[in-house]
Coordinates of N, CA and C in Angstrom, one line a residue:
M1 N 47.9 67.0 -63.7 CA 48.8 65.5 -64.5 C 47.3 65.5 -65.4
P2 N 47.9 64.9 -66.6 CA 46.8 64.2 -67.7 C 46.1 63.0 -67.3
T3 N 44.7 62.9 -67.3 CA 44.2 61.6 -67.1 C 43.5 61.0 -68.4
L4 N 43.6 60.0 -68.7 CA 42.8 59.4 -69.7 C 41.2 59.4 -69.5
T5 N 41.0 59.6 -70.5 CA 39.5 59.5 -70.5 C 39.2 57.6 -70.1
R6 N 37.9 58.0 -70.0 CA 37.0 56.3 -69.7 C 37.0 55.8 -70.9
S7 N 37.2 56.2 -72.2 CA 37.1 55.5 -73.5 C 38.4 54.8 -73.8
Y8 N 39.3 55.8 -73.6 CA 40.7 55.2 -74.0 C 41.2 54.0 -72.8
R9 N 40.7 54.3 -71.6 CA 41.2 53.2 -70.5 C 40.6 51.8 -70.7
S10 N 39.2 51.4 -71.2 CA 38.9 50.9 -71.9 C 39.3 50.0 -73.0
L11 N 39.9 50.6 -74.0 CA 40.6 50.1 -74.9 C 41.8 49.6 -74.6
L12 N 42.8 50.4 -73.8 CA 44.1 50.2 -73.2 C 43.9 49.2 -72.6
L13 N 43.1 48.5 -71.4 CA 43.1 47.4 -70.7 C 43.1 46.2 -71.6
P14 N 42.2 46.0 -72.5 CA 42.3 44.7 -72.9 C 43.3 44.6 -73.8
L15 N 43.9 45.4 -74.3 CA 45.1 45.8 -75.3 C 46.3 45.1 -74.3
L16 N 46.4 45.6 -73.3 CA 47.2 45.7 -72.3 C 47.7 43.8 -71.7
I17 N 46.0 43.5 -71.9 CA 46.1 42.3 -71.2 C 46.3 41.2 -72.3
A18 N 45.7 41.0 -73.5 CA 46.2 40.2 -74.7 C 48.0 40.4 -75.0
C19 N 48.6 41.6 -74.7 CA 49.9 41.8 -75.3 C 50.7 41.2 -73.7
L20 N 50.1 40.7 -73.0 CA 50.7 40.0 -71.8 C 50.4 38.8 -72.1
A21 N 49.3 38.4 -72.5 CA 49.1 36.7 -72.8 C 49.9 36.9 -74.0
V22 N 49.8 37.1 -75.1 CA 51.4 36.7 -76.1 C 52.3 36.7 -75.4
L23 N 52.9 37.5 -74.8 CA 54.4 37.5 -74.2 C 54.8 36.3 -73.1
A24 N 53.5 35.7 -72.6 CA 53.5 34.7 -71.8 C 53.4 33.5 -72.4
G25 N 52.8 33.8 -73.7 CA 52.9 32.2 -74.3 C 54.2 32.2 -74.8
C26 N 54.6 33.2 -75.5 CA 56.1 33.4 -76.1 C 57.2 32.6 -74.9
G27 N 56.9 33.2 -74.1 CA 57.9 32.1 -72.9 C 57.8 31.2 -72.4
A28 N 56.3 30.5 -72.3 CA 56.4 29.1 -72.3 C 56.5 28.6 -73.7
A29 N 56.3 29.0 -74.6 CA 56.8 27.8 -75.8 C 58.1 27.5 -75.6
G30 N 59.0 29.1 -75.5 CA 60.6 28.5 -74.9 C 61.0 27.8 -74.2
S31 N 60.4 28.1 -73.2 CA 60.6 26.9 -72.1 C 60.5 25.4 -72.4
A32 N 59.4 25.3 -72.9 CA 59.2 24.0 -73.4 C 60.1 23.7 -74.4
G33 N 60.6 24.1 -75.6 CA 61.2 23.8 -76.6 C 62.6 23.6 -75.5
D34 N 63.1 24.5 -74.8 CA 64.4 24.4 -74.1 C 64.4 23.3 -72.9
A35 N 63.2 22.6 -72.7 CA 63.1 21.7 -71.9 C 63.5 20.2 -72.5
E36 N 62.8 20.6 -73.8 CA 62.8 19.4 -74.9 C 64.3 19.1 -75.2
N37 N 64.8 19.9 -75.3 CA 66.1 20.1 -75.9 C 67.3 20.0 -74.5
T38 N 67.0 19.9 -73.5 CA 68.1 20.0 -72.2 C 68.7 18.4 -72.2
P39 N 70.0 18.2 -72.2 CA 70.6 17.0 -71.8 C 69.8 16.5 -70.8
R40 N 69.8 15.0 -71.3 CA 69.4 13.9 -69.8 C 70.0 12.5 -69.8
S41 N 70.4 12.3 -68.4 CA 70.9 11.2 -68.2 C 70.2 10.0 -67.5
V42 N 70.5 8.8 -68.1 CA 70.1 7.8 -67.2 C 71.1 6.5 -67.3
T43 N 71.1 6.0 -66.2 CA 71.9 5.0 -65.5 C 71.6 3.4 -65.7
H44 N 72.0 2.7 -66.4 CA 71.9 1.0 -67.1 C 72.6 0.2 -66.1
V45 N 72.5 -1.2 -65.8 CA 73.6 -1.8 -65.3 C 73.1 -2.8 -66.3
L46 N 74.0 -3.6 -67.1 CA 73.8 -4.7 -67.4 C 74.9 -5.8 -67.7
S47 N 74.4 -7.0 -68.0 CA 75.6 -8.2 -68.2 C 75.6 -8.6 -69.7
P48 N 76.6 -9.6 -70.2 CA 76.7 -9.5 -71.5 C 75.5 -10.3 -72.2
G49 N 75.3 -9.9 -73.1 CA 74.1 -10.3 -73.9 C 72.4 -9.3 -73.6
E50 N 72.7 -8.1 -72.5 CA 71.6 -7.6 -72.2 C 71.6 -6.3 -73.3
Q51 N 70.1 -6.1 -73.4 CA 69.7 -4.7 -74.0 C 69.0 -3.7 -73.3
V52 N 69.2 -2.6 -73.5 CA 68.3 -1.8 -73.0 C 67.6 -0.2 -74.0
A53 N 66.6 -0.4 -74.0 CA 66.1 0.6 -74.5 C 66.3 2.2 -74.5
I54 N 67.1 2.9 -75.1 CA 67.6 4.2 -74.5 C 67.1 5.3 -75.2
T55 N 66.7 5.1 -76.4 CA 65.5 6.4 -76.7 C 64.6 6.0 -77.3
A56 N 63.6 6.5 -77.8 CA 62.3 5.8 -78.8 C 63.0 5.0 -80.0
T57 N 64.3 5.4 -80.6 CA 65.1 4.6 -81.8 C 66.3 3.9 -81.7
D58 N 66.8 4.0 -80.4 CA 68.1 3.2 -79.9 C 68.3 2.4 -78.7
T59 N 69.2 1.7 -79.1 CA 68.8 0.2 -78.1 C 70.2 0.3 -77.9
L60 N 70.8 -0.3 -76.5 CA 72.4 -0.4 -76.3 C 72.3 -1.6 -75.7
K61 N 73.4 -2.7 -76.6 CA 73.5 -4.1 -76.3 C 75.4 -4.3 -75.5
L62 N 74.8 -4.8 -74.2 CA 76.6 -5.6 -74.0 C 77.0 -6.5 -75.0
E63 N 77.7 -6.7 -75.9 CA 78.0 -7.7 -76.6 C 78.7 -8.6 -75.6
R64 N 79.9 -7.9 -75.3 CA 80.8 -9.0 -74.6 C 81.5 -8.3 -73.5
V65 N 82.3 -9.0 -72.7 CA 83.3 -8.6 -71.7 C 84.5 -8.9 -72.0
N66 N 85.7 -8.5 -72.1 CA 87.1 -9.2 -72.4 C 87.7 -8.6 -71.5
D67 N 88.2 -9.7 -70.5 CA 89.0 -9.4 -69.4 C 90.5 -10.2 -69.2
S68 N 91.3 -9.2 -69.9 CA 93.2 -9.6 -70.0 C 93.6 -9.5 -68.6
R69 N 93.1 -9.1 -67.7 CA 93.5 -8.7 -66.4 C 94.7 -10.1 -65.7
C70 N 95.4 -9.5 -65.1 CA 96.0 -10.6 -64.8 C 95.7 -11.5 -63.4
R71 N 95.1 -12.3 -63.5 CA 94.2 -13.5 -62.4 C 95.3 -13.6 -61.2
K72 N 94.4 -13.0 -60.0 CA 95.2 -13.7 -58.8 C 95.8 -14.8 -58.3
G73 N 96.9 -15.0 -58.1 CA 97.9 -16.1 -58.0 C 98.7 -16.3 -59.4
A74 N 98.2 -15.6 -60.8 CA 99.3 -15.9 -61.4 C 100.5 -15.3 -61.6
V75 N 101.4 -15.6 -62.9 CA 102.6 -14.8 -62.7 C 102.3 -13.8 -64.3
C76 N 102.1 -12.7 -64.1 CA 102.5 -12.5 -65.3 C 103.2 -11.4 -65.9
V77 N 103.3 -10.6 -67.1 CA 104.0 -9.8 -67.7 C 103.6 -8.6 -67.9
W78 N 102.4 -8.1 -67.7 CA 101.0 -7.4 -68.1 C 100.3 -7.3 -66.9
K79 N 100.0 -6.2 -67.0 CA 98.9 -5.9 -65.9 C 97.6 -6.5 -66.3
G80 N 97.2 -5.9 -67.8 CA 96.1 -6.6 -68.5 C 94.9 -5.3 -68.4
Y81 N 94.2 -5.5 -68.7 CA 92.9 -4.7 -68.6 C 91.4 -5.4 -69.1
V82 N 90.4 -4.8 -68.8 CA 89.0 -5.3 -68.9 C 88.5 -4.3 -69.8
S83 N 87.4 -4.2 -71.3 CA 87.3 -3.9 -72.0 C 85.9 -4.4 -72.0
Y84 N 84.7 -3.7 -72.5 CA 83.8 -3.8 -72.4 C 82.9 -3.3 -74.0
S85 N 82.5 -4.4 -74.9 CA 82.1 -4.0 -76.1 C 80.3 -4.2 -76.2
F86 N 79.4 -2.9 -76.6 CA 78.6 -2.9 -76.5 C 78.2 -2.4 -78.2
S87 N 77.2 -2.4 -78.5 CA 76.4 -2.6 -79.8 C 75.3 -1.4 -79.4
L88 N 75.5 -0.3 -80.2 CA 74.4 1.0 -80.5 C 73.4 -0.1 -82.0
L89 N 72.0 0.0 -81.5 CA 71.4 -0.4 -82.3 C 70.2 0.4 -83.0
N90 N 70.1 1.2 -84.1 CA 69.0 1.4 -84.1 C 68.6 1.6 -85.9
S91 N 67.9 2.2 -86.4 CA 67.6 2.3 -87.7 C 68.5 2.1 -88.8
A92 N 69.6 3.1 -88.5 CA 70.4 2.9 -89.2 C 71.8 2.0 -89.2
G93 N 71.7 1.4 -88.6 CA 72.3 -0.1 -88.0 C 72.8 -0.3 -86.8
A94 N 74.2 -0.9 -86.8 CA 74.9 -1.2 -85.6 C 76.2 -0.2 -85.4
T95 N 76.1 0.2 -84.6 CA 77.6 1.0 -84.1 C 78.1 0.6 -82.8
D96 N 79.6 -0.2 -82.8 CA 80.4 -0.5 -82.4 C 80.8 0.6 -81.3
I97 N 80.9 -0.1 -79.8 CA 81.1 1.1 -78.7 C 82.2 0.5 -78.0
V98 N 83.7 0.7 -77.5 CA 84.1 -0.2 -76.6 C 84.4 0.7 -75.5
L99 N 84.2 0.5 -74.2 CA 84.7 1.3 -73.4 C 85.8 1.0 -72.3
S100 N 86.8 1.3 -71.9 CA 87.0 0.9 -71.0 C 88.3 1.7 -69.9
E101 N 88.4 2.0 -68.9 CA 89.4 2.6 -67.9 C 91.0 2.3 -68.4
S102 N 91.0 1.3 -68.8 CA 92.8 0.7 -68.7 C 93.4 0.7 -70.5
M103 N 92.1 0.0 -71.3 CA 92.4 -0.2 -72.8 C 93.3 0.4 -73.1
P104 N 94.7 0.5 -73.9 CA 95.4 1.5 -74.9 C 94.3 1.4 -76.2
G105 N 93.7 2.7 -76.4 CA 93.1 2.9 -77.4 C 92.3 3.4 -77.2
A106 N 91.7 2.5 -75.9 CA 90.0 3.0 -75.8 C 89.9 4.3 -74.6
A107 N 88.6 4.7 -74.3 CA 88.5 5.7 -72.9 C 86.8 4.9 -72.1
S108 N 87.0 5.8 -71.1 CA 85.6 5.7 -70.2 C 84.6 6.0 -70.7
S109 N 84.7 6.9 -71.6 CA 83.4 7.7 -72.2 C 83.2 8.0 -73.4
V110 N 82.4 8.0 -74.3 CA 82.4 7.9 -75.8 C 81.2 8.7 -76.2
S111 N 81.3 9.3 -77.4 CA 80.1 10.3 -77.9 C 79.9 9.4 -78.8
V112 N 78.5 8.8 -79.1 CA 78.2 8.4 -80.7 C 76.9 9.5 -81.4
N113 N 76.9 10.4 -82.1 CA 75.7 11.0 -82.5 C 75.6 12.3 -81.2
H114 N 74.1 12.4 -80.8 CA 73.9 13.1 -79.5 C 74.0 12.1 -78.2
L115 N 74.6 11.0 -78.4 CA 74.5 10.2 -77.0 C 75.8 10.0 -76.5
T116 N 76.1 10.0 -75.7 CA 77.2 10.1 -74.3 C 77.3 8.8 -73.7
F117 N 78.2 7.9 -73.6 CA 78.1 6.7 -72.9 C 79.2 6.9 -72.0
T118 N 79.4 6.4 -70.6 CA 80.2 6.8 -69.6 C 80.3 5.3 -68.8
L119 N 81.6 5.0 -68.2 CA 81.8 3.7 -67.7 C 81.8 4.3 -66.5
L120 N 80.4 3.9 -65.6 CA 80.6 4.3 -64.1 C 81.5 3.0 -63.2
D121 N 81.0 2.0 -63.0 CA 81.7 1.0 -62.4 C 81.4 -0.4 -62.8
V122 N 82.0 -1.0 -62.3 CA 81.9 -2.5 -63.0 C 82.2 -3.4 -61.8
D123 N 81.7 -4.9 -62.3 CA 81.5 -5.7 -61.3 C 82.3 -7.3 -61.9
P124 N 83.3 -7.8 -61.4 CA 84.1 -7.8 -60.5 C 85.1 -6.2 -60.9
A125 N 85.6 -5.7 -59.8 CA 86.4 -4.2 -59.8 C 88.0 -4.8 -60.2
T126 N 88.1 -6.2 -59.3 CA 89.0 -7.0 -59.6 C 89.0 -8.0 -60.4
P127 N 90.5 -8.5 -60.8 CA 90.3 -10.0 -61.7 C 89.8 -11.2 -60.5
P128 N 89.7 -12.4 -61.3 CA 89.2 -13.6 -60.0 C 90.4 -14.0 -59.9
A129 N 90.4 -14.8 -58.9 CA 91.7 -15.6 -58.4 C 91.6 -16.8 -59.6
L130 N 93.3 -17.3 -60.2 CA 93.5 -18.1 -60.9 C 92.8 -19.0 -61.4
N131 N 92.4 -19.9 -60.5 CA 91.5 -21.6 -60.4 C 89.8 -21.0 -60.7
A132 N 89.6 -19.5 -60.1 CA 88.1 -19.4 -60.5 C 87.6 -19.2 -61.4
A133 N 86.1 -19.9 -61.1 CA 85.0 -19.8 -62.6 C 85.2 -18.4 -63.0
A134 N 84.6 -18.3 -64.5 CA 84.3 -16.9 -65.5 C 83.5 -16.2 -64.0
P135 N 84.0 -15.1 -63.7 CA 82.6 -14.4 -62.8 C 81.5 -14.0 -63.7
T136 N 80.4 -13.4 -63.5 CA 79.3 -12.6 -64.1 C 79.8 -11.3 -64.0
Y137 N 80.0 -11.1 -65.2 CA 80.3 -9.4 -65.4 C 79.0 -8.5 -65.2
R138 N 79.2 -7.6 -64.9 CA 78.1 -6.5 -64.7 C 78.6 -5.2 -64.4
V139 N 78.2 -4.3 -65.7 CA 78.8 -2.7 -65.9 C 77.8 -1.6 -65.9
K140 N 77.8 -1.3 -65.1 CA 76.8 0.5 -65.2 C 77.4 1.3 -65.9
V141 N 76.6 2.3 -66.6 CA 76.6 2.9 -68.1 C 75.8 3.8 -67.7
K142 N 76.8 5.4 -67.6 CA 75.8 6.5 -67.8 C 75.4 6.5 -69.1
I143 N 73.9 7.0 -69.6 CA 73.8 7.1 -71.2 C 73.2 9.0 -70.6
T144 N 74.3 9.5 -71.5 CA 73.8 11.4 -71.6 C 72.9 11.6 -73.0
Q145 N 71.6 11.7 -73.1 CA 71.5 12.3 -74.6 C 71.4 13.8 -74.6
G146 N 72.3 13.7 -75.2 CA 72.6 15.6 -75.4 C 71.8 16.6 -76.0
A147 N 71.9 17.8 -76.2 CA 71.1 18.8 -76.5 C 71.2 18.3 -78.1
L148 N 70.0 18.6 -79.1 CA 70.1 18.2 -80.2 C 70.4 19.6 -81.1
E149 N 71.0 20.0 -82.2 CA 70.9 20.9 -82.3 C 69.9 21.8 -83.4
R150 N 69.7 22.8 -83.1 CA 68.3 23.4 -84.1 C 68.6 23.9 -85.2
P151 N 67.5 23.5 -86.0 CA 67.5 24.1 -87.7 C 67.6 25.5 -88.2

């Protein structure tokens, strides 16, 4: 079996270590880039007028709640629905977003650019009684920041 001379071994060992270091560095850089590009989700609970920063440049504000559901004790010709109107604010301006589980033409999940807004829970879940005061609405929204396309 041929053997390497001591001079070849002393050259190959540092070269092998350098190659492994370069490969490890490439793997780490790729992993860090992938981690930055991994979709992330966060959940917020908002009442009308409240806003929350969701990225360094984007803010979500719950503008208003439209509750046309038939109140308990009322006689109605249709069931009605509740919808939540948001504004997505950033340097480009404002984008209107409407989330609803039952409103015609609306959806419980909407995507705008790299962000997806999903209606998770609403309070109150049922309409108030006929003569009751307007409830304090709260809505739980999951915001998922999707992976950005790489150039």
